[in-house]
Each structure stands twice: as structure tokens, then as C-alpha cells.
Short mmCIF file of C-alpha atoms and ligand atoms in Angstrom, two decimals:
data_model
loop_
_atom_site.label_atom_id
_atom_site.label_comp_id
_atom_site.label_asym_id
_atom_site.label_seq_id
_atom_site.Cartn_x
_atom_site.Cartn_y
_atom_site.Cartn_z
CA MET A 1 133.45 40.60 99.51
CA LYS A 2 134.07 36.88 99.85
CA LYS A 3 130.41 36.38 100.67
CA THR A 4 129.32 38.38 97.59
CA ILE A 5 131.47 36.23 95.30
CA LEU A 6 130.13 33.06 96.87
CA THR A 7 126.57 34.31 96.40
CA LEU A 8 127.30 35.13 92.78
CA VAL A 9 128.80 31.68 92.19
CA ILE A 10 125.76 30.01 93.77
CA PHE A 11 123.46 32.17 91.67
CA PHE A 12 125.39 31.30 88.49
CA VAL A 13 125.48 27.57 89.24
CA SER A 14 121.80 27.41 90.19
CA THR A 15 120.57 29.35 87.13
CA THR A 16 122.78 27.24 84.85
CA LEU A 17 121.42 24.07 86.43
CA THR A 18 117.83 25.22 86.03
CA ALA A 19 118.44 26.04 82.40
CA CYS A 20 120.27 22.77 81.66
CA GLN A 21 117.55 20.73 83.31
CA PHE A 22 115.23 21.57 80.44
CA GLY A 23 117.94 21.80 77.71
CA ASN A 24 117.78 23.31 74.22
CA VAL A 25 118.36 26.94 75.26
CA GLY A 26 118.50 29.11 72.17
CA SER A 27 116.91 26.58 69.82
CA ASP A 28 114.23 27.80 67.40
CA LYS A 29 111.95 24.85 68.08
CA SER A 30 108.26 25.33 68.69
CA ILE A 31 105.46 23.07 69.86
CA THR A 32 101.68 23.24 69.56
CA VAL A 33 99.54 22.71 72.65
CA TYR A 34 95.81 21.96 72.49
CA THR A 35 94.36 23.07 75.81
CA GLU A 36 91.02 23.78 77.41
CA ARG A 37 92.69 26.04 80.02
CA HIS A 38 92.32 29.79 79.57
CA TYR A 39 94.07 31.46 82.49
CA ASP A 40 96.29 34.54 82.15
CA THR A 41 98.79 33.07 84.60
CA ASP A 42 99.27 30.06 82.30
CA GLN A 43 100.72 32.35 79.62
CA LEU A 44 103.38 33.54 82.06
CA LEU A 45 104.36 29.91 82.62
CA TYR A 46 104.58 29.22 78.87
CA ASP A 47 106.74 32.35 78.53
CA ARG A 48 108.97 31.08 81.33
CA PHE A 49 109.23 27.67 79.60
CA THR A 50 110.35 29.42 76.40
CA GLU A 51 112.87 31.46 78.38
CA LEU A 52 114.32 28.29 79.95
CA THR A 53 114.36 26.09 76.86
CA GLY A 54 114.12 28.31 73.79
CA ILE A 55 111.05 26.27 72.74
CA LYS A 56 108.15 28.45 71.65
CA VAL A 57 104.60 27.38 72.51
CA ASN A 58 101.64 27.83 70.13
CA LEU A 59 98.38 27.56 72.06
CA ILE A 60 95.12 26.32 70.55
CA ARG A 61 92.34 26.86 73.11
CA ASP A 62 88.90 25.27 72.94
CA GLU A 63 86.51 23.08 74.91
CA ALA A 64 87.95 19.66 75.76
CA ASP A 65 85.55 17.57 73.69
CA LYS A 66 86.04 19.83 70.67
CA LEU A 67 89.82 19.50 70.95
CA ILE A 68 89.54 15.71 71.15
CA THR A 69 87.26 15.61 68.10
CA ARG A 70 89.55 17.98 66.20
CA MET A 71 92.66 15.91 66.94
CA ASN A 72 90.86 12.76 65.96
CA ASN A 73 89.73 14.28 62.64
CA GLU A 74 93.21 15.62 61.91
CA GLY A 75 94.77 12.19 62.45
CA GLU A 76 98.40 11.97 61.32
CA ASP A 77 98.26 15.56 60.06
CA SER A 78 97.44 16.99 63.48
CA PRO A 79 99.83 19.79 64.48
CA ALA A 80 99.18 19.02 68.17
CA ASP A 81 102.21 18.01 70.25
CA VAL A 82 100.50 18.11 73.67
CA LEU A 83 96.84 17.80 74.68
CA ILE A 84 95.79 19.26 78.06
CA ILE A 85 92.26 18.46 79.29
CA ALA A 86 90.38 17.94 82.55
CA ASP A 87 88.98 14.70 83.97
CA ALA A 88 90.61 11.26 83.98
CA GLY A 89 87.49 9.91 82.24
CA ARG A 90 88.12 12.24 79.34
CA LEU A 91 91.88 11.62 79.34
CA HIS A 92 91.12 7.90 79.15
CA ARG A 93 88.74 8.50 76.24
CA ALA A 94 91.53 10.35 74.39
CA LYS A 95 93.86 7.42 75.08
CA GLU A 96 91.27 4.92 73.79
CA MET A 97 90.86 7.04 70.64
CA ASP A 98 94.60 6.61 70.10
CA LEU A 99 95.36 10.31 70.43
CA PHE A 100 98.25 9.93 72.91
CA GLN A 101 101.57 8.07 72.95
CA SER A 102 103.17 6.53 76.00
CA VAL A 103 106.15 8.49 77.28
CA THR A 104 108.40 8.13 80.29
CA SER A 105 111.00 10.38 81.86
CA ASP A 106 112.81 10.40 85.20
CA ILE A 107 111.50 13.90 85.88
CA LEU A 108 107.87 12.89 85.31
CA THR A 109 108.33 9.79 87.43
CA GLU A 110 109.59 12.01 90.24
CA ASN A 111 107.05 14.85 89.85
CA VAL A 112 103.84 12.85 89.29
CA PRO A 113 102.85 10.20 91.86
CA ASN A 114 101.68 6.90 90.32
CA HIS A 115 98.21 7.59 91.62
CA TYR A 116 97.81 10.61 89.33
CA LYS A 117 98.86 9.25 85.96
CA ASP A 118 97.83 6.69 83.37
CA THR A 119 99.03 3.20 84.30
CA ASN A 120 100.72 2.92 80.87
CA ASN A 121 102.06 6.50 80.90
CA PHE A 122 99.81 7.83 78.12
CA TRP A 123 98.94 10.86 80.24
CA TYR A 124 100.14 12.58 83.41
CA GLY A 125 98.11 14.57 85.93
CA LEU A 126 98.84 18.30 86.25
CA THR A 127 96.31 19.38 88.88
CA MET A 128 93.94 17.62 91.27
CA ARG A 129 90.39 18.47 92.40
CA ALA A 130 87.99 16.78 94.82
CA ARG A 131 84.25 16.17 94.35
CA VAL A 132 82.92 17.05 97.79
CA PHE A 133 79.81 17.92 99.77
CA VAL A 134 78.97 21.63 99.83
CA TYR A 135 76.32 22.34 102.47
CA HIS A 136 74.42 25.14 104.18
CA PRO A 137 75.61 25.33 107.83
CA ASP A 138 72.17 26.53 109.04
CA ARG A 139 70.39 23.46 107.66
CA VAL A 140 73.03 20.76 107.95
CA ASN A 141 74.89 19.85 111.10
CA VAL A 142 78.37 18.59 110.28
CA SER A 143 77.69 15.58 112.53
CA GLU A 144 75.10 14.46 109.94
CA LEU A 145 77.80 14.13 107.28
CA SER A 146 79.89 11.05 106.60
CA THR A 147 80.00 9.28 103.25
CA TYR A 148 78.71 9.26 99.65
CA GLU A 149 76.96 6.01 100.59
CA ASP A 150 75.09 7.73 103.45
CA LEU A 151 73.41 10.13 100.97
CA THR A 152 70.96 7.32 100.14
CA ASP A 153 69.58 7.45 103.70
CA PRO A 154 65.92 8.61 103.91
CA LYS A 155 67.00 11.48 106.19
CA TRP A 156 68.31 13.17 103.01
CA LYS A 157 64.97 12.97 101.18
CA GLY A 158 64.53 16.12 99.04
CA ARG A 159 67.73 17.71 100.35
CA ILE A 160 70.45 16.88 97.79
CA ILE A 161 71.37 18.34 94.41
CA THR A 162 74.00 17.76 91.78
CA ARG A 163 74.21 18.26 88.03
CA THR A 164 73.01 15.90 85.30
CA SER A 165 74.33 12.46 84.42
CA THR A 166 75.59 13.84 81.10
CA ASN A 167 78.28 15.67 83.05
CA ILE A 168 81.64 13.90 83.07
CA TYR A 169 82.35 14.77 86.73
CA ASN A 170 79.30 12.79 87.84
CA GLN A 171 80.09 10.00 85.37
CA SER A 172 83.56 9.72 86.93
CA LEU A 173 82.08 9.76 90.45
CA MET A 174 79.73 6.95 89.39
CA SER A 175 82.68 5.05 87.85
CA SER A 176 84.54 5.31 91.16
CA MET A 177 81.55 3.85 93.00
CA ILE A 178 81.45 0.95 90.48
CA GLU A 179 85.15 0.33 91.09
CA ILE A 180 84.79 0.43 94.88
CA MET A 181 81.37 -1.19 95.45
CA GLY A 182 80.90 -3.36 92.39
CA GLU A 183 78.21 -2.89 89.73
CA GLU A 184 75.10 -3.96 91.67
CA ALA A 185 75.86 -2.05 94.85
CA ALA A 186 76.76 1.03 92.80
CA ARG A 187 73.42 0.75 90.97
CA ALA A 188 71.58 0.59 94.31
CA TRP A 189 73.61 3.59 95.55
CA ALA A 190 72.73 5.72 92.50
CA THR A 191 69.07 4.72 92.82
CA GLY A 192 68.96 5.78 96.47
CA LEU A 193 70.81 9.02 95.74
CA VAL A 194 68.42 10.05 92.95
CA GLN A 195 65.45 9.34 95.23
CA ASN A 196 66.80 11.98 97.61
CA PHE A 197 67.28 14.70 94.98
CA ALA A 198 65.58 18.03 95.76
CA ARG A 199 64.94 18.65 92.04
CA ASP A 200 65.69 17.29 88.59
CA PRO A 201 69.43 17.79 87.94
CA GLN A 202 70.15 21.05 86.14
CA GLY A 203 72.81 23.74 85.85
CA ASN A 204 76.58 23.63 86.39
CA ASP A 205 78.49 23.07 89.63
CA ARG A 206 78.29 26.73 90.64
CA ASP A 207 74.50 26.66 90.20
CA GLN A 208 74.32 23.82 92.76
CA ALA A 209 76.04 25.95 95.42
CA LYS A 210 73.79 28.91 94.58
CA ALA A 211 70.72 26.67 94.95
CA VAL A 212 71.94 25.49 98.36
CA VAL A 213 72.21 29.12 99.51
CA SER A 214 68.82 30.06 98.07
CA GLY A 215 67.18 27.16 99.93
CA VAL A 216 66.42 24.76 97.06
CA ALA A 217 68.51 22.07 98.75
CA ASP A 218 70.75 21.56 101.79
CA LEU A 219 73.71 19.78 100.21
CA ALA A 220 75.34 19.74 96.78
CA ILE A 221 77.88 17.32 95.32
CA MET A 222 80.40 19.47 93.43
CA ASN A 223 84.06 20.18 92.71
CA THR A 224 86.19 22.09 95.20
CA TYR A 225 87.63 24.68 92.82
CA TYR A 226 84.26 26.27 92.10
CA ILE A 227 84.13 27.47 95.73
CA GLY A 228 87.55 29.07 95.24
CA ARG A 229 86.38 30.68 92.02
CA MET A 230 83.19 32.03 93.61
CA LEU A 231 85.05 33.44 96.63
CA ASN A 232 87.27 35.33 94.18
CA SER A 233 84.52 36.21 91.69
CA SER A 234 83.81 39.70 90.38
CA ASP A 235 80.13 38.92 90.96
CA PRO A 236 79.30 39.90 94.60
CA ASN A 237 76.48 37.34 94.73
CA GLU A 238 78.93 34.53 94.00
CA VAL A 239 81.21 35.79 96.78
CA ILE A 240 78.26 35.63 99.20
CA VAL A 241 77.51 32.07 98.09
CA GLY A 242 81.17 31.07 98.55
CA GLU A 243 81.24 32.63 102.01
CA THR A 244 77.95 31.05 103.12
CA VAL A 245 78.50 27.39 102.26
CA ARG A 246 80.85 24.92 103.94
CA ILE A 247 82.92 22.12 102.41
CA PHE A 248 82.97 18.54 103.68
CA PHE A 249 85.36 15.83 102.47
CA PRO A 250 83.35 12.56 102.49
CA ASN A 251 84.53 9.02 103.28
CA GLN A 252 87.48 10.09 105.43
CA ASN A 253 87.24 7.02 107.63
CA THR A 254 86.47 4.63 104.77
CA THR A 255 87.44 4.79 101.09
CA GLY A 256 88.48 8.47 100.80
CA THR A 257 87.08 11.44 98.90
CA HIS A 258 86.52 11.12 95.14
CA ILE A 259 89.21 13.06 93.28
CA ASN A 260 90.00 13.73 89.68
CA VAL A 261 92.74 15.43 87.68
CA SER A 262 93.41 17.64 84.75
CA GLY A 263 96.28 16.19 82.77
CA ALA A 264 98.47 16.24 79.71
CA GLY A 265 99.70 13.70 77.18
CA VAL A 266 102.04 13.76 74.20
CA ALA A 267 100.11 13.60 70.93
CA LYS A 268 100.40 10.31 69.06
CA TYR A 269 101.62 12.03 65.88
CA SER A 270 103.78 14.70 67.50
CA GLN A 271 106.91 15.52 65.49
CA ASN A 272 108.46 17.11 68.58
CA VAL A 273 108.24 14.41 71.22
CA ASP A 274 111.30 15.50 73.24
CA GLU A 275 110.09 19.09 73.39
CA ALA A 276 106.56 17.99 74.28
CA ILE A 277 107.90 15.91 77.17
CA GLN A 278 109.97 18.88 78.32
CA LEU A 279 106.83 21.02 78.53
CA ILE A 280 104.96 18.44 80.64
CA GLU A 281 108.07 18.07 82.83
CA PHE A 282 108.09 21.84 83.31
CA LEU A 283 104.36 22.06 84.10
CA THR A 284 104.80 19.40 86.81
CA SER A 285 107.95 21.05 88.22
CA GLU A 286 108.03 22.81 91.58
CA GLU A 287 108.57 26.13 89.82
CA ALA A 288 105.38 25.82 87.72
CA GLN A 289 103.02 23.76 89.86
CA ARG A 290 102.04 26.35 92.43
CA SER A 291 100.79 29.01 90.00
CA TYR A 292 99.49 26.41 87.54
CA ALA A 293 97.26 24.85 90.22
CA ASP A 294 96.37 28.17 91.85
CA ALA A 295 95.01 29.56 88.57
CA ASN A 296 91.91 27.38 89.07
CA TYR A 297 92.06 26.84 92.87
CA GLU A 298 93.17 23.23 92.34
CA TYR A 299 95.62 21.07 94.28
CA PRO A 300 99.17 20.68 92.91
CA ILE A 301 99.97 17.17 91.68
CA ASN A 302 103.63 17.45 92.72
CA PRO A 303 103.72 16.40 96.40
CA SER A 304 106.56 18.80 97.22
CA VAL A 305 104.42 21.82 96.34
CA GLU A 306 102.05 23.40 98.88
CA PRO A 307 98.45 24.12 97.88
CA HIS A 308 96.96 27.64 97.87
CA ALA A 309 96.26 29.08 101.36
CA LEU A 310 92.48 28.87 100.78
CA LEU A 311 92.73 25.14 100.01
CA LYS A 312 94.95 24.61 103.03
CA SER A 313 92.29 26.30 105.16
CA TRP A 314 89.87 23.53 104.16
CA GLY A 315 92.26 21.01 105.72
CA SER A 316 94.02 17.95 104.32
CA PHE A 317 92.04 14.84 103.38
CA ASN A 318 92.35 11.21 102.32
CA VAL A 319 91.68 10.53 98.65
CA GLN A 320 90.04 7.53 96.99
CA ASP A 321 92.75 4.92 96.54
CA ILE A 322 91.85 3.66 93.06
CA PRO A 323 93.78 4.01 89.78
CA LEU A 324 92.33 7.02 87.97
CA SER A 325 92.30 5.06 84.71
CA LYS A 326 89.39 3.06 86.26
CA LEU A 327 87.25 6.22 85.97
CA GLY A 328 87.57 5.94 82.22
CA GLU A 329 87.31 2.16 82.05
CA HIS A 330 83.96 2.13 83.87
CA SER A 331 82.54 5.24 82.19
CA VAL A 332 80.31 3.47 79.64
CA LEU A 333 78.78 1.24 82.34
CA ALA A 334 78.40 4.31 84.58
CA ILE A 335 76.39 6.13 81.91
CA ILE A 336 74.22 3.06 81.26
CA ILE A 337 73.41 2.66 84.95
CA MET A 338 72.68 6.36 85.46
CA ASN A 339 70.29 6.32 82.52
CA GLU A 340 68.62 3.11 83.70
CA ILE A 341 67.99 4.31 87.23
CA GLY A 342 66.68 7.70 86.09
CA TRP A 343 69.51 10.07 86.99
CA LYS A 344 68.49 12.79 84.54
FE1 LIG B 1 84.91 22.35 85.87
#
């Protein structure tokens, strides 16, 4: 009996604490979120946020660049309170376009490591992904693999594929090389890489993995979560591709694997700043992070949350130690260099 009462007291105290942490229970406030994410599990999290805080969430879903353009056109009249988009390069662009405002909170400081947010707090990472080597184990021996820099070696002639230079993931990878190597060395790297391409860049990240399996190339540079998506695809051919290829995290003994984030910022003209911050706090919380990251087979940003079992099976890895805002700061130069050296 005593034990039951104690359990009940602990339950009451813990639920009250969880509710108080996010405040405003029972309010009729609502916020508008512009997001490029479209996962069913996200809706459950927004429902949970409403349950905890009483704040309703209106979702506007579209492609990231369209949301940015829309917010920019709406200006002060924009109904957006929070913008959620992928890639630090794109988040930086939104910041430069004056679409975000800088916000701080003790909870965000605790949940989001410095490495995964804007240096001036205009946006915070929500999930992390790595841009890795995906290779065919019959045609590549793992002992051949080491670094992004090594992909310029003549031994890779006609064996590598990745998507076009118009793609922001490759622009951010290029920006990271500029930050790490300097402009001239990064230009030489891109030149050598393009010389080893098996074909003119085409298709999305998934198409690169498919082309590796079909024999077009031996190694693709692509994002980790697409392998997770293919392994869990309703298309049996994608499952075969996911099961056939292997993942390699480059630069483990040097500068670390190139990573990127999806992230969120409070809209510059939000009329509901406190509520907007509460949502980002919730999305970075232990309770939300696991399912939020798992929805797209990404890594949680909150270090106290374990990644999905599939991601854990790929092993842990060292990440590039550069501020993610640099990916945005170098993006114009990255695009210029890629065009100049003929990365189509
Ligand atoms: Fe993607």
C-alpha cells in the first residue's frame, strides 16, 4: 500500500514537472510552423506538444526554398512563427535574408550542443546527418577507403558518382572543404574529384546508391538517411540496394566526416515568440528527439538521446569540427568554384 502511494506521488510530481516545464497548459494560444518535413510521426509530436502546453500548432508544409521565398515575400505580415528546414547552408541563407530572430533559452543551451546551432542563436539544429561514402563491397575493398581528399587519386578514375553542384548538400560539402583546406586547395580537390566521376552528375542521392548497385560506379557520396529510407522502403528494389551497399565514414583519422543538420528558427516577425521557443525546446527535448530523428533515419541532436538501432549498427564516428554557419558563409564561393571547375 505504502509503495502504491509513493508510486502515485512520484507519478503526480513527474507529470506536473513535465507539464510545468513547457508552461501555458490550458491556454488557447496557437502558432504557425512552416516546415519541409512531412512525416506522420511528427504530427504525434505536435499533438503531444499541444497536450503539454495547450499551444495549438498550424502546419504549413512545402519545399524548403518555397517556404523561404514565401516568408520573404510576406515580410512583416508573415503568419510564420517557426521555420523548419534542412541544411545549415539553407538555414544560413534564411538568416541572411533576415527571416529569423536570435533567441536564447536555458533549455536550448542544454539540449543543442554549440556545434549544431547558429553562432548568434538565429537557428538551432534538430537532427543531424552525415555525407558519407556508399560503396559496393564486391568492387571496393574497405582498405581502399580513407578520406574525401583521397577521392582525387587516379585509382578512383571513373569510379565515383554524386549529384549535381546545384544540390545544396554538395554545396555544403564544398563549403566545408573551403573552410578546412582553404580556397585554392579546395579548388584543386574539386577538380580532381570531378576528373574521377563515372558519369555527369544526375539524379538524387538515392539514384547514386542505385547506380552503384547497377554497376555504373563503385562509390557514391551521399547522405546517410537515404540508406535508412531505402532499407525501409515499400519498393523491394530499394531494399535490395540498401542491403547491398556499405557505408564508410571518411576522414576518421583526420578532420572528421562532413555532417549537416536540419534546424529551426523563430520567425523575425513572430507575434508568439515565447510559444515558438517552447516548440523548439520541445522538439530538442529527450522526449521528442528520438522519434523526431527516427522519422527520417537521422541522428538526434540532443547528446543524451540514443540514435536508431540501424544508425548505431553503422558505428559511431568523428564529425567535422567546424562551425556549421561556415557552410552558409562559404556557399557562394563554393558554387562559383564548382561551376568554374566543371562540376555539372
Ligand atoms: Fe534529403
